[in-house]
PDB file of C-alpha atoms in Angstrom:
ATOM      1  CA  UNK A1043      29.555 121.223 -16.284  1.00 51.00           C
ATOM      2  CA  UNK A1044      26.628 121.917 -18.692  1.00 51.00           C
ATOM      3  CA  UNK A1045      24.129 122.214 -15.624  1.00 50.00           C
ATOM      4  CA  UNK A1046      24.291 125.336 -13.271  1.00 50.00           C
ATOM      5  CA  UNK A1047      23.053 125.839 -10.324  1.00 48.00           C
ATOM      6  CA  UNK A1048      23.577 128.225  -7.668  1.00 46.00           C
ATOM      7  CA  UNK A1049      25.210 126.966  -4.353  1.00 48.00           C
ATOM      8  CA  UNK A1050      25.709 129.698  -1.286  1.00 48.00           C
ATOM      9  CA  UNK A1051      25.004 133.297  -2.513  1.00 45.00           C
ATOM     10  CA  UNK A1052      21.727 133.547  -3.916  1.00 46.00           C
ATOM     11  CA  UNK A1053      22.313 137.331  -5.032  1.00 49.00           C
ATOM     12  CA  UNK A1054      24.615 138.734  -7.409  1.00 53.00           C
ATOM     13  CA  UNK A1055      28.058 139.723  -6.133  1.00 63.00           C
ATOM     14  CA  UNK A1056      28.386 143.133  -4.587  1.00 72.00           C
ATOM     15  CA  UNK A1057      32.028 145.212  -3.910  1.00 78.00           C
ATOM     16  CA  UNK A1058      32.706 143.178  -0.465  1.00 87.00           C
ATOM     17  CA  UNK A1059      32.347 140.008  -2.522  1.00 94.00           C
ATOM     18  CA  UNK A1060      36.010 138.109  -3.081  1.00 97.00           C
ATOM     19  CA  UNK A1061      37.351 138.852  -6.527  1.00 98.00           C
ATOM     20  CA  UNK A1062      38.471 136.176  -8.250  1.00 98.00           C
ATOM     21  CA  UNK A1063      40.761 135.632 -11.555  1.00 98.00           C
ATOM     22  CA  UNK A1064      39.833 133.160 -14.120  1.00 98.00           C
ATOM     23  CA  UNK A1065      42.357 132.415 -16.469  1.00 98.00           C
ATOM     24  CA  UNK A1066      41.370 129.826 -19.350  1.00 96.00           C
ATOM     25  CA  UNK A1067      42.164 129.415 -22.905  1.00 95.00           C
ATOM     26  CA  UNK A1068      38.884 127.888 -23.689  1.00 95.00           C
ATOM     27  CA  UNK A1069      36.112 130.864 -24.140  1.00 97.00           C
ATOM     28  CA  UNK A1070      33.598 128.491 -23.189  1.00 96.00           C
ATOM     29  CA  UNK A1071      34.801 127.352 -19.916  1.00 94.00           C
ATOM     30  CA  UNK A1072      35.998 130.737 -18.993  1.00 96.00           C
ATOM     31  CA  UNK A1073      32.458 132.455 -19.756  1.00 97.00           C
ATOM     32  CA  UNK A1074      30.766 129.590 -17.804  1.00 96.00           C
ATOM     33  CA  UNK A1075      32.858 129.999 -14.866  1.00 97.00           C
ATOM     34  CA  UNK A1076      32.458 133.755 -14.790  1.00 98.00           C
ATOM     35  CA  UNK A1077      28.561 133.077 -15.309  1.00 98.00           C
ATOM     36  CA  UNK A1078      28.654 130.350 -12.213  1.00 97.00           C
ATOM     37  CA  UNK A1079      31.071 132.239 -10.153  1.00 98.00           C
ATOM     38  CA  UNK A1080      28.845 135.567 -10.650  1.00 97.00           C
ATOM     39  CA  UNK A1081      26.040 133.870 -10.178  1.00 96.00           C
ATOM     40  CA  UNK A1082      27.245 132.679  -6.492  1.00 96.00           C
ATOM     41  CA  UNK A1083      28.503 135.729  -4.803  1.00 96.00           C
ATOM     42  CA  UNK A1084      31.869 136.134  -6.431  1.00 98.00           C
ATOM     43  CA  UNK A1085      33.329 139.262  -8.746  1.00 98.00           C
ATOM     44  CA  UNK A1086      35.194 137.644 -11.491  1.00 98.00           C
ATOM     45  CA  UNK A1087      37.611 139.080 -13.545  1.00 98.00           C
ATOM     46  CA  UNK A1088      38.885 136.909 -16.948  1.00 98.00           C
ATOM     47  CA  UNK A1089      41.642 136.449 -18.763  1.00 98.00           C
ATOM     48  CA  UNK A1090      42.431 134.394 -21.975  1.00 97.00           C
ATOM     49  CA  UNK A1091      46.052 133.673 -21.383  1.00 97.00           C
ATOM     50  CA  UNK A1092      48.985 134.192 -18.958  1.00 96.00           C
ATOM     51  CA  UNK A1093      49.937 137.520 -20.649  1.00 96.00           C
ATOM     52  CA  UNK A1094      46.577 138.868 -20.009  1.00 97.00           C
ATOM     53  CA  UNK A1095      46.430 137.570 -16.685  1.00 97.00           C
ATOM     54  CA  UNK A1096      49.935 139.155 -15.800  1.00 96.00           C
ATOM     55  CA  UNK A1097      48.476 142.606 -17.079  1.00 97.00           C
ATOM     56  CA  UNK A1098      45.362 142.308 -14.859  1.00 97.00           C
ATOM     57  CA  UNK A1099      47.347 140.954 -11.853  1.00 96.00           C
ATOM     58  CA  UNK A1100      49.275 144.527 -12.096  1.00 95.00           C
ATOM     59  CA  UNK A1101      46.264 146.403 -12.089  1.00 93.00           C
ATOM     60  CA  UNK A1102      44.006 144.598 -10.017  1.00 94.00           C
ATOM     61  CA  UNK A1103      44.095 143.111  -6.479  1.00 94.00           C
ATOM     62  CA  UNK A1104      42.651 139.357  -6.485  1.00 97.00           C
ATOM     63  CA  UNK A1105      41.800 137.319  -3.332  1.00 97.00           C
ATOM     64  CA  UNK A1106      42.363 134.164  -5.462  1.00 98.00           C
ATOM     65  CA  UNK A1107      43.079 132.751  -9.222  1.00 98.00           C
ATOM     66  CA  UNK A1108      41.563 130.054 -10.510  1.00 98.00           C
ATOM     67  CA  UNK A1109      44.171 128.990 -13.273  1.00 96.00           C
ATOM     68  CA  UNK A1110      43.983 126.739 -16.098  1.00 94.00           C
ATOM     69  CA  UNK A1111      47.230 124.312 -16.383  1.00 91.00           C
ATOM     70  CA  UNK A1112      47.592 123.921 -20.228  1.00 90.00           C
ATOM     71  CA  UNK A1113      47.288 126.893 -21.645  1.00 91.00           C
ATOM     72  CA  UNK A1114      49.577 128.096 -24.898  1.00 90.00           C
ATOM     73  CA  UNK A1115      52.547 129.998 -24.012  1.00 92.00           C
ATOM     74  CA  UNK A1116      53.489 130.356 -21.104  1.00 94.00           C
ATOM     75  CA  UNK A1117      51.674 127.524 -18.711  1.00 92.00           C
ATOM     76  CA  UNK A1118      49.630 127.664 -15.655  1.00 94.00           C
ATOM     77  CA  UNK A1119      52.545 125.820 -13.826  1.00 94.00           C
ATOM     78  CA  UNK A1120      54.841 128.531 -15.134  1.00 95.00           C
ATOM     79  CA  UNK A1121      52.507 131.506 -14.270  1.00 96.00           C
ATOM     80  CA  UNK A1122      52.185 130.072 -10.633  1.00 96.00           C
ATOM     81  CA  UNK A1123      56.007 129.532 -10.179  1.00 95.00           C
ATOM     82  CA  UNK A1124      56.673 133.489 -11.145  1.00 95.00           C
ATOM     83  CA  UNK A1125      53.873 134.715  -9.210  1.00 95.00           C
ATOM     84  CA  UNK A1126      54.973 132.613  -6.350  1.00 93.00           C
ATOM     85  CA  UNK A1127      58.171 134.831  -6.319  1.00 91.00           C
ATOM     86  CA  UNK A1128      56.224 137.943  -6.141  1.00 90.00           C
ATOM     87  CA  UNK A1129      52.512 137.632  -4.734  1.00 89.00           C
ATOM     88  CA  UNK A1130      50.980 135.769  -2.102  1.00 90.00           C
ATOM     89  CA  UNK A1131      47.486 135.387  -3.875  1.00 95.00           C
ATOM     90  CA  UNK A1132      45.649 131.649  -3.690  1.00 97.00           C
ATOM     91  CA  UNK A1133      45.977 129.700  -6.551  1.00 97.00           C
ATOM     92  CA  UNK A1134      43.279 126.885  -7.442  1.00 97.00           C
ATOM     93  CA  UNK A1135      44.459 125.057 -10.704  1.00 95.00           C
ATOM     94  CA  UNK A1136      42.345 123.734 -13.064  1.00 92.00           C
ATOM     95  CA  UNK A1137      43.229 120.979 -15.516  1.00 83.00           C
ATOM     96  CA  UNK A1138      42.313 118.234 -17.714  1.00 81.00           C
ATOM     97  CA  UNK A1139      45.842 116.512 -16.802  1.00 72.00           C
ATOM     98  CA  UNK A1140      44.715 114.100 -13.687  1.00 67.00           C
ATOM     99  CA  UNK A1141      47.568 111.784 -13.459  1.00 74.00           C
ATOM    100  CA  UNK A1142      49.218 112.140 -10.140  1.00 79.00           C
ATOM    101  CA  UNK A1143      52.526 113.865 -11.659  1.00 80.00           C
ATOM    102  CA  UNK A1144      50.644 116.640 -13.080  1.00 78.00           C
ATOM    103  CA  UNK A1145      49.056 117.513  -9.823  1.00 81.00           C
ATOM    104  CA  UNK A1146      52.323 117.143  -7.895  1.00 85.00           C
ATOM    105  CA  UNK A1147      53.845 119.343 -10.766  1.00 86.00           C
ATOM    106  CA  UNK A1148      51.136 122.160  -9.631  1.00 88.00           C
ATOM    107  CA  UNK A1149      51.146 122.019  -5.998  1.00 89.00           C
ATOM    108  CA  UNK A1150      55.111 122.245  -5.950  1.00 89.00           C
ATOM    109  CA  UNK A1151      54.684 124.993  -8.313  1.00 92.00           C
ATOM    110  CA  UNK A1152      52.961 126.806  -5.496  1.00 92.00           C
ATOM    111  CA  UNK A1153      49.088 126.070  -6.286  1.00 95.00           C
ATOM    112  CA  UNK A1154      47.038 126.005  -3.187  1.00 95.00           C
ATOM    113  CA  UNK A1155      44.757 123.639  -4.614  1.00 95.00           C
ATOM    114  CA  UNK A1156      43.899 121.206  -7.734  1.00 92.00           C
ATOM    115  CA  UNK A1157      40.805 120.279  -9.231  1.00 93.00           C
ATOM    116  CA  UNK A1158      40.912 118.134 -12.007  1.00 90.00           C
ATOM    117  CA  UNK A1159      38.216 118.672 -15.493  1.00 87.00           C
ATOM    118  CA  UNK A1160      35.748 117.481 -15.523  1.00 89.00           C
ATOM    119  CA  UNK A1161      34.562 119.014 -12.555  1.00 90.00           C
ATOM    120  CA  UNK A1162      31.240 119.500 -10.737  1.00 94.00           C
ATOM    121  CA  UNK A1163      30.655 123.618 -10.542  1.00 94.00           C
ATOM    122  CA  UNK A1164      29.381 122.844  -6.709  1.00 95.00           C
ATOM    123  CA  UNK A1165      32.915 121.135  -5.674  1.00 97.00           C
ATOM    124  CA  UNK A1166      34.851 124.153  -7.459  1.00 97.00           C
ATOM    125  CA  UNK A1167      32.850 126.813  -5.131  1.00 97.00           C
ATOM    126  CA  UNK A1168      33.675 124.494  -1.998  1.00 97.00           C
ATOM    127  CA  UNK A1169      37.115 124.665  -3.019  1.00 97.00           C
ATOM    128  CA  UNK A1170      37.588 128.422  -3.570  1.00 98.00           C
ATOM    129  CA  UNK A1171      35.608 128.900  -0.268  1.00 97.00           C
ATOM    130  CA  UNK A1172      37.790 126.620   2.002  1.00 96.00           C
ATOM    131  CA  UNK A1173      40.977 128.383   0.509  1.00 97.00           C
ATOM    132  CA  UNK A1174      39.240 131.852   1.161  1.00 97.00           C
ATOM    133  CA  UNK A1175      38.333 130.623   4.523  1.00 94.00           C
ATOM    134  CA  UNK A1176      41.970 129.869   5.064  1.00 89.00           C
ATOM    135  CA  UNK A1177      43.083 133.001   4.594  1.00 78.00           C
ATOM    136  CA  UNK A1178      45.455 132.815   1.716  1.00 47.00           C
ATOM    137  CA  UNK A1179      47.859 130.103   0.297  1.00 45.00           C
ATOM    138  CA  UNK A1180      49.018 127.085   2.431  1.00 41.00           C
ATOM    139  CA  UNK A1181      52.270 127.100   0.430  1.00 39.00           C
ATOM    140  CA  UNK A1182      54.224 130.303   1.362  1.00 38.00           C
ATOM    141  CA  UNK A1183      52.991 131.205   4.822  1.00 39.00           C
ATOM    142  CA  UNK A1184      54.459 134.256   6.537  1.00 40.00           C
ATOM    143  CA  UNK A1185      55.975 134.652   9.784  1.00 43.00           C
ATOM    144  CA  UNK A1186      55.888 137.529  11.845  1.00 52.00           C
ATOM    145  CA  UNK A1187      59.110 137.803  14.130  1.00 56.00           C
ATOM    146  CA  UNK A1188      58.290 139.668  17.679  1.00 58.00           C
ATOM    147  CA  UNK A1189      61.396 141.111  19.331  1.00 63.00           C
ATOM    148  CA  UNK A1190      61.148 142.281  22.985  1.00 68.00           C
ATOM    149  CA  UNK A1191      64.364 144.366  23.662  1.00 71.00           C
ATOM    150  CA  UNK A1192      67.217 141.409  23.411  1.00 73.00           C
ATOM    151  CA  UNK A1193      64.720 138.654  23.206  1.00 69.00           C
ATOM    152  CA  UNK A1194      63.544 137.194  19.603  1.00 59.00           C
TER     153      UNK A1194
END
């Protein structure tokens, strides 16, 4: 993650750019992600823990969360479970835990994707773009019911 290169968007983000919330307790990683994602056309807000993320989620709308699993206090998995009960924002989890059980736990909690650390920043951009292209989380799709007279 030391080398930073631009991927899709060569310009700074504009107001229409997807707005991401990056939540990681590691200041260095948080700042690198903010810089890299901003340079690649995303609007980025950062939080250092779940409590700070909750405050930002209460006041702002985000197109996607990039969420670290291992944080002091409320973990990324716990935050994901809580968010799934109230919001439908896509979540991509980042973690140093690469065991299959950890990935399954994150996905079962409602994460849309999971990327183990260390990772190639270009892969992060591709995964974010794939989730955004799908138009939201896969874990909790909304089903519309159409009613025509007595027929549903």
